[in-house]
mmCIF file of C-alpha atoms in Angstrom:
data_model
loop_
_atom_site.group_PDB
_atom_site.id
_atom_site.type_symbol
_atom_site.label_atom_id
_atom_site.label_comp_id
_atom_site.label_asym_id
_atom_site.label_seq_id
_atom_site.Cartn_x
_atom_site.Cartn_y
_atom_site.Cartn_z
ATOM 1 C CA UNK A 144 -45.547 24.602 3.330
ATOM 2 C CA UNK A 145 -42.418 23.092 1.768
ATOM 3 C CA UNK A 146 -40.805 26.565 1.609
ATOM 4 C CA UNK A 147 -41.490 27.160 5.303
ATOM 5 C CA UNK A 148 -39.743 23.891 6.263
ATOM 6 C CA UNK A 149 -36.632 24.911 4.316
ATOM 7 C CA UNK A 150 -36.573 28.298 6.025
ATOM 8 C CA UNK A 151 -37.048 26.737 9.437
ATOM 9 C CA UNK A 152 -34.217 24.277 8.863
ATOM 10 C CA UNK A 153 -31.904 27.059 7.674
ATOM 11 C CA UNK A 154 -32.662 29.057 10.800
ATOM 12 C CA UNK A 155 -31.993 26.006 12.981
ATOM 13 C CA UNK A 156 -28.659 25.334 11.254
ATOM 14 C CA UNK A 157 -27.572 28.955 11.670
ATOM 15 C CA UNK A 158 -28.418 28.774 15.365
ATOM 16 C CA UNK A 159 -26.423 25.542 15.702
ATOM 17 C CA UNK A 160 -23.343 27.012 13.957
ATOM 18 C CA UNK A 161 -23.608 30.082 16.187
ATOM 19 C CA UNK A 162 -23.569 27.776 19.244
ATOM 20 C CA UNK A 163 -20.437 26.004 17.953
ATOM 21 C CA UNK A 164 -18.593 29.258 17.387
ATOM 22 C CA UNK A 165 -19.653 30.532 20.809
ATOM 23 C CA UNK A 166 -18.252 27.372 22.446
ATOM 24 C CA UNK A 167 -15.002 27.645 20.455
ATOM 25 C CA UNK A 168 -14.621 31.278 21.539
ATOM 26 C CA UNK A 169 -14.847 30.071 25.143
ATOM 27 C CA UNK A 170 -12.121 27.508 24.372
ATOM 28 C CA UNK A 171 -9.873 30.158 22.881
ATOM 29 C CA UNK A 172 -10.422 32.397 25.887
ATOM 30 C CA UNK A 173 -9.363 29.545 28.190
ATOM 31 C CA UNK A 174 -6.300 28.932 26.014
ATOM 32 C CA UNK A 175 -5.393 32.626 26.111
ATOM 33 C CA UNK A 176 -5.453 32.438 29.909
ATOM 34 C CA UNK A 177 -3.358 29.246 29.866
ATOM 35 C CA UNK A 178 -6.272 27.370 31.432
ATOM 36 C CA UNK A 179 -5.683 24.174 29.474
ATOM 37 C CA UNK A 180 -7.775 21.871 31.650
ATOM 38 C CA UNK A 181 -10.829 24.113 31.133
ATOM 39 C CA UNK A 182 -10.109 24.248 27.403
ATOM 40 C CA UNK A 183 -10.009 20.439 27.234
ATOM 41 C CA UNK A 184 -13.249 20.202 29.192
ATOM 42 C CA UNK A 185 -15.002 22.616 26.804
ATOM 43 C CA UNK A 186 -13.603 20.787 23.774
ATOM 44 C CA UNK A 187 -14.992 17.488 25.037
ATOM 45 C CA UNK A 188 -18.431 19.130 25.183
ATOM 46 C CA UNK A 189 -18.072 20.378 21.593
ATOM 47 C CA UNK A 190 -16.783 17.055 20.226
ATOM 48 C CA UNK A 191 -20.301 15.593 19.598
ATOM 49 C CA UNK A 192 -20.933 18.524 17.199
ATOM 50 C CA UNK A 193 -17.939 17.650 14.967
ATOM 51 C CA UNK A 194 -19.962 15.829 12.320
ATOM 52 C CA UNK A 195 -22.086 18.934 11.715
ATOM 53 C CA UNK A 196 -19.183 21.385 11.530
ATOM 54 C CA UNK A 197 -17.960 22.856 8.257
ATOM 55 C CA UNK A 198 -14.303 22.376 7.271
ATOM 56 C CA UNK A 199 -13.165 25.747 8.614
ATOM 57 C CA UNK A 200 -14.818 25.236 12.008
ATOM 58 C CA UNK A 201 -13.386 21.703 12.253
ATOM 59 C CA UNK A 202 -9.934 23.125 11.569
ATOM 60 C CA UNK A 203 -10.417 25.663 14.345
ATOM 61 C CA UNK A 204 -11.559 22.913 16.718
ATOM 62 C CA UNK A 205 -8.551 20.686 15.914
ATOM 63 C CA UNK A 206 -6.082 23.546 16.195
ATOM 64 C CA UNK A 207 -7.518 24.535 19.570
ATOM 65 C CA UNK A 208 -7.484 20.904 20.710
ATOM 66 C CA UNK A 209 -3.819 20.599 19.773
ATOM 67 C CA UNK A 210 -2.993 23.688 21.814
ATOM 68 C CA UNK A 211 -4.963 22.407 24.795
ATOM 69 C CA UNK A 212 -3.281 18.998 24.732
ATOM 70 C CA UNK A 213 0.216 20.398 24.212
ATOM 71 C CA UNK A 214 -0.388 22.893 27.041
ATOM 72 C CA UNK A 215 2.643 24.962 26.061
ATOM 73 C CA UNK A 216 4.930 21.979 26.660
ATOM 74 C CA UNK A 217 3.340 20.759 29.881
ATOM 75 C CA UNK A 218 1.323 18.007 28.192
ATOM 76 C CA UNK A 219 2.224 14.354 28.661
ATOM 77 C CA UNK A 220 3.796 12.255 25.944
ATOM 78 C CA UNK A 221 0.350 10.831 25.170
ATOM 79 C CA UNK A 222 -1.089 14.375 25.013
ATOM 80 C CA UNK A 223 1.613 15.411 22.539
ATOM 81 C CA UNK A 224 0.743 12.423 20.341
ATOM 82 C CA UNK A 225 -2.885 13.551 20.487
ATOM 83 C CA UNK A 226 -1.906 17.128 19.652
ATOM 84 C CA UNK A 227 0.053 16.021 16.596
ATOM 85 C CA UNK A 228 -2.869 13.871 15.482
ATOM 86 C CA UNK A 229 -5.240 16.845 15.819
ATOM 87 C CA UNK A 230 -2.953 19.057 13.765
ATOM 88 C CA UNK A 231 -3.201 16.574 10.906
ATOM 89 C CA UNK A 232 -6.912 17.408 10.741
ATOM 90 C CA UNK A 233 -6.417 21.157 10.319
ATOM 91 C CA UNK A 234 -7.344 21.477 6.643
ATOM 92 C CA UNK A 235 -8.362 25.143 6.261
ATOM 93 C CA UNK A 236 -6.603 28.225 7.552
ATOM 94 C CA UNK A 237 -4.198 28.311 10.515
ATOM 95 C CA UNK A 238 -1.204 27.329 8.351
ATOM 96 C CA UNK A 239 1.063 29.866 10.017
ATOM 97 C CA UNK A 240 -0.286 29.071 13.477
ATOM 98 C CA UNK A 241 0.155 25.321 12.978
ATOM 99 C CA UNK A 242 3.701 25.829 11.711
ATOM 100 C CA UNK A 243 4.551 27.949 14.749
ATOM 101 C CA UNK A 244 3.003 25.469 17.185
ATOM 102 C CA UNK A 245 4.916 22.604 15.604
ATOM 103 C CA UNK A 246 8.166 24.569 15.784
ATOM 104 C CA UNK A 247 7.560 25.269 19.475
ATOM 105 C CA UNK A 248 6.964 21.546 19.997
ATOM 106 C CA UNK A 249 10.160 20.609 18.164
ATOM 107 C CA UNK A 250 12.254 23.095 20.162
ATOM 108 C CA UNK A 251 10.939 21.882 23.525
ATOM 109 C CA UNK A 252 11.113 18.207 22.597
ATOM 110 C CA UNK A 253 14.718 18.509 21.436
ATOM 111 C CA UNK A 254 15.683 20.361 24.614
ATOM 112 C CA UNK A 255 13.946 17.713 26.725
ATOM 113 C CA UNK A 256 15.392 14.858 24.665
ATOM 114 C CA UNK A 257 18.954 16.143 24.912
ATOM 115 C CA UNK A 258 18.615 16.671 28.668
ATOM 116 C CA UNK A 259 17.254 13.130 29.088
ATOM 117 C CA UNK A 260 20.083 11.744 26.958
ATOM 118 C CA UNK A 261 22.687 13.489 29.120
ATOM 119 C CA UNK A 262 21.134 11.741 32.147
ATOM 120 C CA UNK A 263 21.168 8.369 30.325
ATOM 121 C CA UNK A 264 17.367 8.390 30.341
ATOM 122 C CA UNK A 265 17.291 6.864 26.872
ATOM 123 C CA UNK A 266 13.606 5.950 26.999
ATOM 124 C CA UNK A 267 12.516 9.569 27.398
ATOM 125 C CA UNK A 268 15.141 10.775 24.929
ATOM 126 C CA UNK A 269 14.080 8.313 22.239
ATOM 127 C CA UNK A 270 10.417 9.210 22.638
ATOM 128 C CA UNK A 271 11.130 12.963 22.565
ATOM 129 C CA UNK A 272 13.271 12.659 19.435
ATOM 130 C CA UNK A 273 10.613 10.610 17.677
ATOM 131 C CA UNK A 274 7.888 13.126 18.552
ATOM 132 C CA UNK A 275 10.129 15.939 17.307
ATOM 133 C CA UNK A 276 10.289 14.103 13.988
ATOM 134 C CA UNK A 277 6.499 13.570 13.925
ATOM 135 C CA UNK A 278 6.116 17.343 14.417
ATOM 136 C CA UNK A 279 8.630 18.112 11.668
ATOM 137 C CA UNK A 280 8.841 15.180 9.245
ATOM 138 C CA UNK A 281 11.310 17.011 7.022
ATOM 139 C CA UNK A 282 13.869 16.633 9.820
ATOM 140 C CA UNK A 283 14.513 12.890 9.480
ATOM 141 C CA UNK A 284 17.657 13.204 11.591
ATOM 142 C CA UNK A 285 15.398 13.309 14.675
ATOM 143 C CA UNK A 286 14.005 9.894 13.733
ATOM 144 C CA UNK A 287 17.575 8.620 13.432
ATOM 145 C CA UNK A 288 18.312 9.905 16.952
ATOM 146 C CA UNK A 289 15.174 8.158 18.213
ATOM 147 C CA UNK A 290 16.325 4.841 16.735
ATOM 148 C CA UNK A 291 19.874 5.168 18.070
ATOM 149 C CA UNK A 292 18.709 5.956 21.609
ATOM 150 C CA UNK A 293 16.249 3.046 21.472
ATOM 151 C CA UNK A 294 19.280 0.802 20.878
ATOM 152 C CA UNK A 295 20.992 2.370 23.899
ATOM 153 C CA UNK A 296 18.055 1.337 26.099
ATOM 154 C CA UNK A 297 18.065 -2.099 24.379
ATOM 155 C CA UNK A 298 14.478 -1.707 23.191
ATOM 156 C CA UNK A 299 15.298 -3.576 20.008
ATOM 157 C CA UNK A 300 11.702 -3.958 18.807
ATOM 158 C CA UNK A 301 11.224 -0.188 18.896
ATOM 159 C CA UNK A 302 14.636 0.435 17.318
ATOM 160 C CA UNK A 303 13.904 -2.056 14.547
ATOM 161 C CA UNK A 304 10.644 -0.305 13.648
ATOM 162 C CA UNK A 305 12.332 3.105 13.570
ATOM 163 C CA UNK A 306 15.312 1.903 11.534
ATOM 164 C CA UNK A 307 12.994 0.217 9.021
ATOM 165 C CA UNK A 308 11.037 3.465 8.730
ATOM 166 C CA UNK A 309 14.292 5.342 8.064
ATOM 167 C CA UNK A 310 15.251 2.774 5.451
ATOM 168 C CA UNK A 311 11.868 3.066 3.727
ATOM 169 C CA UNK A 312 12.236 6.868 3.724
ATOM 170 C CA UNK A 313 15.595 6.510 1.959
ATOM 171 C CA UNK A 314 17.343 8.387 4.771
ATOM 172 C CA UNK A 315 21.077 8.811 4.272
ATOM 173 C CA UNK A 316 21.968 11.414 6.901
ATOM 174 C CA UNK A 317 24.281 13.128 4.422
ATOM 175 C CA UNK A 318 24.604 16.790 5.314
ATOM 176 C CA UNK A 319 26.855 19.678 4.473
ATOM 177 C CA UNK A 320 29.564 20.350 7.042
ATOM 178 C CA UNK A 321 31.519 23.560 7.523
ATOM 179 C CA UNK A 322 35.171 23.407 8.537
ATOM 180 C CA UNK A 323 37.911 25.953 9.179
ATOM 181 C CA UNK A 324 41.323 25.921 10.848
ATOM 182 C CA UNK A 325 41.786 27.662 14.185
ATOM 183 C CA UNK A 326 44.673 30.135 13.783
ATOM 184 C CA UNK A 327 45.702 29.857 17.440
ATOM 185 C CA UNK A 328 45.728 26.038 17.736
ATOM 186 C CA UNK A 329 46.370 25.124 14.110
ATOM 187 C CA UNK A 330 43.602 22.501 14.343
ATOM 188 C CA UNK A 331 40.686 22.136 11.984
ATOM 189 C CA UNK A 332 37.258 22.539 13.602
ATOM 190 C CA UNK A 333 33.687 21.772 12.589
ATOM 191 C CA UNK A 334 31.119 24.598 12.766
ATOM 192 C CA UNK A 335 27.403 23.977 13.240
ATOM 193 C CA UNK A 336 26.460 26.792 10.881
ATOM 194 C CA UNK A 337 27.993 28.226 7.734
ATOM 195 C CA UNK A 338 27.326 31.797 8.853
ATOM 196 C CA UNK A 339 29.261 31.347 12.099
ATOM 197 C CA UNK A 340 32.185 29.784 10.229
ATOM 198 C CA UNK A 341 32.240 32.573 7.654
ATOM 199 C CA UNK A 342 32.156 35.287 10.351
ATOM 200 C CA UNK A 343 35.084 33.578 12.135
ATOM 201 C CA UNK A 344 37.088 33.483 8.903
ATOM 202 C CA UNK A 345 36.258 37.115 8.231
ATOM 203 C CA UNK A 346 37.498 37.982 11.734
ATOM 204 C CA UNK A 347 40.746 36.184 10.794
ATOM 205 C CA UNK A 348 40.611 33.909 13.848
ATOM 206 C CA UNK A 349 40.085 30.997 11.442
ATOM 207 C CA UNK A 350 41.549 30.240 8.030
ATOM 208 C CA UNK A 351 41.163 27.668 5.243
ATOM 209 C CA UNK A 352 37.356 27.380 5.149
ATOM 210 C CA UNK A 353 36.169 24.166 3.537
ATOM 211 C CA UNK A 354 32.737 22.655 2.868
ATOM 212 C CA UNK A 355 32.322 18.868 2.907
ATOM 213 C CA UNK A 356 29.556 16.313 2.948
ATOM 214 C CA UNK A 357 29.195 13.899 5.869
ATOM 215 C CA UNK A 358 29.276 10.163 5.262
ATOM 216 C CA UNK A 359 26.044 8.348 4.468
ATOM 217 C CA UNK A 360 24.357 6.508 7.336
ATOM 218 C CA UNK A 361 22.480 4.193 4.970
ATOM 219 C CA UNK A 362 24.885 1.274 5.437
ATOM 220 C CA UNK A 363 24.852 1.772 9.212
ATOM 221 C CA UNK A 364 21.045 1.645 9.293
ATOM 222 C CA UNK A 365 20.819 -1.551 7.251
ATOM 223 C CA UNK A 366 23.607 -3.034 9.362
ATOM 224 C CA UNK A 367 21.775 -2.209 12.599
ATOM 225 C CA UNK A 368 18.605 -3.810 11.253
ATOM 226 C CA UNK A 369 20.599 -6.978 10.616
ATOM 227 C CA UNK A 370 22.246 -6.892 14.046
ATOM 228 C CA UNK A 371 18.884 -6.437 15.762
ATOM 229 C CA UNK A 372 17.543 -9.479 13.930
ATOM 230 C CA UNK A 373 20.602 -11.376 15.184
ATOM 231 C CA UNK A 374 19.898 -10.299 18.776
ATOM 232 C CA UNK A 375 16.329 -11.567 18.340
ATOM 233 C CA UNK A 376 17.603 -14.930 17.006
ATOM 234 C CA UNK A 377 15.734 -14.261 13.757
ATOM 235 C CA UNK A 378 18.470 -15.783 11.639
ATOM 236 C CA UNK A 379 16.674 -15.821 8.294
ATOM 237 C CA UNK A 380 15.786 -12.118 8.402
ATOM 238 C CA UNK A 381 19.245 -11.398 9.805
ATOM 239 C CA UNK A 382 20.940 -13.006 6.809
ATOM 240 C CA UNK A 383 18.629 -11.207 4.357
ATOM 241 C CA UNK A 384 19.344 -7.861 6.033
ATOM 242 C CA UNK A 385 23.053 -8.698 6.230
ATOM 243 C CA UNK A 386 23.174 -9.373 2.503
ATOM 244 C CA UNK A 387 21.613 -5.964 1.852
ATOM 245 C CA UNK A 388 23.972 -4.300 4.330
ATOM 246 C CA UNK A 389 27.028 -5.851 2.714
ATOM 247 C CA UNK A 390 25.827 -4.647 -0.678
ATOM 248 C CA UNK A 391 25.835 -1.127 0.776
ATOM 249 C CA UNK A 392 29.285 -1.506 2.343
ATOM 250 C CA UNK A 393 31.145 -4.582 1.036
ATOM 251 C CA UNK A 394 34.392 -3.607 2.782
ATOM 252 C CA UNK A 395 32.937 -3.521 6.303
ATOM 253 C CA UNK A 396 34.847 -6.294 8.084
ATOM 254 C CA UNK A 397 32.660 -6.140 11.185
ATOM 255 C CA UNK A 398 29.599 -6.685 9.030
ATOM 256 C CA UNK A 399 31.204 -9.728 7.442
ATOM 257 C CA UNK A 400 32.089 -11.069 10.891
ATOM 258 C CA UNK A 401 28.521 -10.532 12.041
ATOM 259 C CA UNK A 402 27.314 -12.535 9.067
ATOM 260 C CA UNK A 403 29.813 -15.251 9.946
ATOM 261 C CA UNK A 404 28.461 -15.334 13.503
ATOM 262 C CA UNK A 405 24.921 -15.836 12.203
ATOM 263 C CA UNK A 406 26.106 -18.850 10.227
ATOM 264 C CA UNK A 407 27.870 -20.117 13.330
ATOM 265 C CA UNK A 408 24.707 -19.784 15.431
ATOM 266 C CA UNK A 409 22.774 -21.640 12.737
ATOM 267 C CA UNK A 410 25.300 -24.481 12.834
ATOM 268 C CA UNK A 411 26.447 -23.806 9.253
ATOM 269 C CA UNK A 412 30.149 -24.321 9.931
ATOM 270 C CA UNK A 413 31.171 -24.337 6.281
ATOM 271 C CA UNK A 414 29.491 -20.996 5.537
ATOM 272 C CA UNK A 415 31.017 -19.578 8.735
ATOM 273 C CA UNK A 416 34.467 -20.730 7.701
ATOM 274 C CA UNK A 417 34.077 -19.313 4.184
ATOM 275 C CA UNK A 418 32.917 -15.950 5.534
ATOM 276 C CA UNK A 419 35.935 -15.792 7.834
ATOM 277 C CA UNK A 420 38.265 -16.638 4.960
ATOM 278 C CA UNK A 421 36.807 -13.796 2.899
ATOM 279 C CA UNK A 422 37.274 -11.492 5.890
ATOM 280 C CA UNK A 423 40.880 -12.684 6.247
ATOM 281 C CA UNK A 424 41.542 -11.845 2.597
ATOM 282 C CA UNK A 425 40.181 -8.335 3.173
ATOM 283 C CA UNK A 426 42.071 -7.903 6.449
ATOM 284 C CA UNK A 427 45.052 -10.287 6.477
ATOM 285 C CA UNK A 428 46.644 -8.617 9.495
ATOM 286 C CA UNK A 429 43.715 -9.192 11.834
ATOM 287 C CA UNK A 430 44.716 -11.698 14.559
ATOM 288 C CA UNK A 431 41.116 -12.229 15.657
ATOM 289 C CA UNK A 432 40.177 -13.561 12.233
ATOM 290 C CA UNK A 433 43.109 -15.994 12.281
ATOM 291 C CA UNK A 434 42.149 -17.111 15.769
ATOM 292 C CA UNK A 435 38.518 -17.735 14.802
ATOM 293 C CA UNK A 436 39.608 -19.784 11.816
ATOM 294 C CA UNK A 437 41.762 -21.773 14.217
ATOM 295 C CA UNK A 438 38.742 -22.447 16.431
ATOM 296 C CA UNK A 439 36.743 -23.741 13.464
ATOM 297 C CA UNK A 440 39.612 -25.933 12.277
ATOM 298 C CA UNK A 441 39.983 -27.329 15.787
ATOM 299 C CA UNK A 442 36.271 -28.090 16.071
ATOM 300 C CA UNK A 443 36.477 -29.816 12.688
ATOM 301 C CA UNK A 444 39.284 -32.012 13.984
ATOM 302 C CA UNK A 445 41.998 -30.503 11.771
ATOM 303 C CA UNK A 446 44.665 -29.995 14.442
ATOM 304 C CA UNK A 447 47.492 -29.007 12.090
ATOM 305 C CA UNK A 448 45.406 -26.336 10.372
ATOM 306 C CA UNK A 449 44.172 -25.022 13.739
ATOM 307 C CA UNK A 450 47.750 -24.826 15.007
ATOM 308 C CA UNK A 451 48.778 -22.871 11.901
ATOM 309 C CA UNK A 452 45.976 -20.324 12.390
ATOM 310 C CA UNK A 453 46.746 -19.890 16.106
ATOM 311 C CA UNK A 454 50.429 -19.373 15.373
ATOM 312 C CA UNK A 455 49.526 -16.822 12.690
ATOM 313 C CA UNK A 456 47.396 -14.973 15.251
ATOM 314 C CA UNK A 457 50.379 -14.890 17.640
ATOM 315 C CA UNK A 458 52.636 -13.728 14.853
ATOM 316 C CA UNK A 459 50.305 -10.775 14.274
ATOM 317 C CA UNK A 460 49.743 -10.151 17.994
ATOM 318 C CA UNK A 461 52.226 -11.828 20.375
ATOM 319 C CA UNK A 462 49.932 -11.020 23.314
ATOM 320 C CA UNK A 463 46.846 -12.727 21.887
ATOM 321 C CA UNK A 464 46.321 -14.800 25.014
ATOM 322 C CA UNK A 465 43.501 -16.990 23.697
ATOM 323 C CA UNK A 466 45.749 -18.277 20.946
ATOM 324 C CA UNK A 467 48.372 -19.302 23.544
ATOM 325 C CA UNK A 468 45.778 -21.103 25.637
ATOM 326 C CA UNK A 469 44.242 -22.879 22.649
ATOM 327 C CA UNK A 470 47.630 -24.034 21.385
ATOM 328 C CA UNK A 471 48.327 -25.499 24.828
ATOM 329 C CA UNK A 472 44.913 -27.193 24.683
ATOM 330 C CA UNK A 473 45.651 -28.672 21.243
ATOM 331 C CA UNK A 474 48.917 -30.097 22.563
ATOM 332 C CA UNK A 475 47.387 -31.531 25.735
ATOM 333 C CA UNK A 476 44.453 -33.039 23.818
ATOM 334 C CA UNK A 477 46.906 -35.530 22.336
ATOM 335 C CA UNK A 478 47.382 -36.958 25.813
ATOM 336 C CA UNK A 479 44.126 -38.915 25.811
ATOM 337 C CA UNK A 480 45.194 -41.246 23.009
ATOM 338 C CA UNK A 481 48.463 -41.962 24.845
ATOM 339 C CA UNK A 482 46.638 -42.729 28.107
ATOM 340 C CA UNK A 483 44.221 -45.097 26.366
ATOM 341 C CA UNK A 484 47.105 -47.011 24.792
ATOM 342 C CA UNK A 485 49.007 -47.132 28.101
ATOM 343 C CA UNK A 486 45.945 -48.495 29.903
ATOM 344 C CA UNK A 487 45.525 -51.184 27.253
ATOM 345 C CA UNK A 488 49.037 -52.613 27.546
ATOM 346 C CA UNK A 489 49.811 -55.923 29.172
ATOM 347 C CA UNK A 490 52.691 -56.897 31.488
ATOM 348 C CA UNK A 491 55.160 -58.281 28.959
ATOM 349 C CA UNK A 492 58.628 -56.827 28.556
ATOM 350 C CA UNK A 493 57.644 -55.445 25.177
ATOM 351 C CA UNK A 494 54.603 -53.789 26.709
ATOM 352 C CA UNK A 495 56.724 -52.375 29.522
ATOM 353 C CA UNK A 496 59.087 -50.827 26.983
ATOM 354 C CA UNK A 497 56.147 -49.362 25.055
ATOM 355 C CA UNK A 498 54.661 -48.048 28.299
ATOM 356 C CA UNK A 499 57.899 -46.194 29.128
ATOM 357 C CA UNK A 500 57.997 -44.835 25.579
ATOM 358 C CA UNK A 501 54.424 -43.554 25.842
ATOM 359 C CA UNK A 502 55.133 -42.112 29.270
ATOM 360 C CA UNK A 503 58.041 -40.134 27.808
ATOM 361 C CA UNK A 504 55.824 -38.901 24.964
ATOM 362 C CA UNK A 505 53.197 -37.825 27.489
ATOM 363 C CA UNK A 506 55.735 -35.893 29.543
ATOM 364 C CA UNK A 507 57.001 -34.245 26.364
ATOM 365 C CA UNK A 508 53.467 -33.040 25.629
ATOM 366 C CA UNK A 509 53.444 -31.376 29.042
ATOM 367 C CA UNK A 510 56.778 -29.710 28.379
ATOM 368 C CA UNK A 511 55.590 -28.519 24.942
ATOM 369 C CA UNK A 512 52.501 -26.925 26.518
ATOM 370 C CA UNK A 513 54.353 -25.203 29.383
ATOM 371 C CA UNK A 514 55.733 -22.209 27.377
ATOM 372 C CA UNK A 515 52.255 -21.266 26.081
ATOM 373 C CA UNK A 516 50.624 -21.517 29.511
ATOM 374 C CA UNK A 517 53.495 -19.606 31.133
ATOM 375 C CA UNK A 518 53.142 -16.842 28.547
ATOM 376 C CA UNK A 519 49.372 -16.730 29.105
ATOM 377 C CA UNK A 520 50.018 -16.151 32.824
ATOM 378 C CA UNK A 521 52.520 -13.427 32.033
ATOM 379 C CA UNK A 522 49.874 -11.651 29.957
ATOM 380 C CA UNK A 523 47.091 -12.258 32.487
ATOM 381 C CA UNK A 524 48.383 -13.059 35.961
ATOM 382 C CA UNK A 525 44.814 -13.767 37.160
ATOM 383 C CA UNK A 526 44.107 -16.493 34.608
ATOM 384 C CA UNK A 527 43.101 -19.293 36.968
ATOM 385 C CA UNK A 528 42.621 -21.867 34.188
ATOM 386 C CA UNK A 529 46.176 -21.472 32.887
ATOM 387 C CA UNK A 530 47.575 -21.429 36.441
ATOM 388 C CA UNK A 531 45.791 -24.632 37.518
ATOM 389 C CA UNK A 532 46.807 -26.462 34.349
ATOM 390 C CA UNK A 533 50.433 -25.487 34.908
ATOM 391 C CA UNK A 534 50.224 -26.582 38.553
ATOM 392 C CA UNK A 535 48.920 -30.015 37.542
ATOM 393 C CA UNK A 536 51.607 -30.391 34.869
ATOM 394 C CA UNK A 537 54.413 -29.661 37.322
ATOM 395 C CA UNK A 538 52.848 -32.105 39.756
ATOM 396 C CA UNK A 539 52.864 -34.903 37.174
ATOM 397 C CA UNK A 540 56.410 -34.034 36.086
ATOM 398 C CA UNK A 541 57.553 -34.106 39.690
ATOM 399 C CA UNK A 542 58.985 -30.583 39.552
ATOM 400 C CA UNK A 543 58.224 -29.745 43.173
ATOM 401 C CA UNK A 544 59.661 -26.217 43.370
ATOM 402 C CA UNK A 545 57.779 -25.029 40.272
ATOM 403 C CA UNK A 546 54.654 -26.778 41.520
ATOM 404 C CA UNK A 547 54.863 -24.906 44.844
ATOM 405 C CA UNK A 548 55.387 -21.563 43.114
ATOM 406 C CA UNK A 549 52.354 -22.023 40.862
ATOM 407 C CA UNK A 550 50.244 -23.406 43.711
ATOM 408 C CA UNK A 551 50.924 -20.218 45.664
ATOM 409 C CA UNK A 552 49.702 -18.201 42.690
ATOM 410 C CA UNK A 553 46.590 -20.355 42.376
ATOM 411 C CA UNK A 554 45.850 -19.910 46.075
ATOM 412 C CA UNK A 555 46.307 -16.136 45.793
ATOM 413 C CA UNK A 556 43.990 -15.899 42.781
ATOM 414 C CA UNK A 557 41.308 -17.977 44.461
ATOM 415 C CA UNK A 558 41.597 -15.946 47.663
ATOM 416 C CA UNK A 559 40.921 -12.749 45.709
ATOM 417 C CA UNK A 560 37.854 -14.265 44.143
#
């Protein structure tokens, strides 16, 4: 009796496996005829049998499911994700078929991604590049493209995740590059493939072949992680990432400035000032750094130091308009103390003399500011702030002709706006 039960069960199992294979043959027939919707329908009917399938039959099912979902490139983004997930479950056989299907996916996704990128459809491009990487994880450059295009569409959360994945993978982006000099133009050119470069040299249309390695993108990736944290106002993580980025590229001035800006946003003026000073030591001929140090000195109440930094900025770049405007502001800010003293004077002869003295000092402030405001207008004729300040100064000084000239400019600027 026991033996009969075993035989009966074996017969039942064989019948069940036969049914599975029969269903899968129907799926493969639908796939052969490019009838992907029918294939998906049949696969959904087979799915409840998965737990009873052997490893080889499961692999066949998952390979067929991947083909049905991909639909020779017609599948949706979600379908492609499903197809890639199914291919992960192909454990026996089909190695060559899986490799070919993945290569087809990569080729189509890259074509689609590049076309989307050309149309500034960064969302589609980023998704296509990421899926190309998921289909071919040895090609980490595709993941880098996905992260970069996510930044272009300002999807910083997505970009952050992709950049962190690249960082964890140890991606550097270093690759061999093939150069040669064009005989006709005399200019060096980069070739996409070594074989093409070598054929061109052999044909004597190019000379001086040279192989080089591209620069590492590791510092750029860590830097972008830090900058994304900054954009998200996550200052603590930004500073931690910035520290790591600077360790990768200590001479990157822009990175140092970004770190300084984080300190500024956090209200840590001293750290901001120190970071700018370090940047100034690394790049002493950068007028922007001198100007920013001037701003900090001014906000700290150190007028003389601020004036020195602004003048240094103008020395490095005579057309640095913001330095001209801020110098004029520093000069005019001294007016308030004079006005307060003038308003506090009495009517005695001594007070009258002091009043006239203060009035002369006030007018001198105006005259000292005029050259900087005039120069600012010469650099930017539409600068309404500089124009209005000049107009008011000439009004107070009683210089009617100059006042009328500037007023006409102010009116013209305002009319345009």
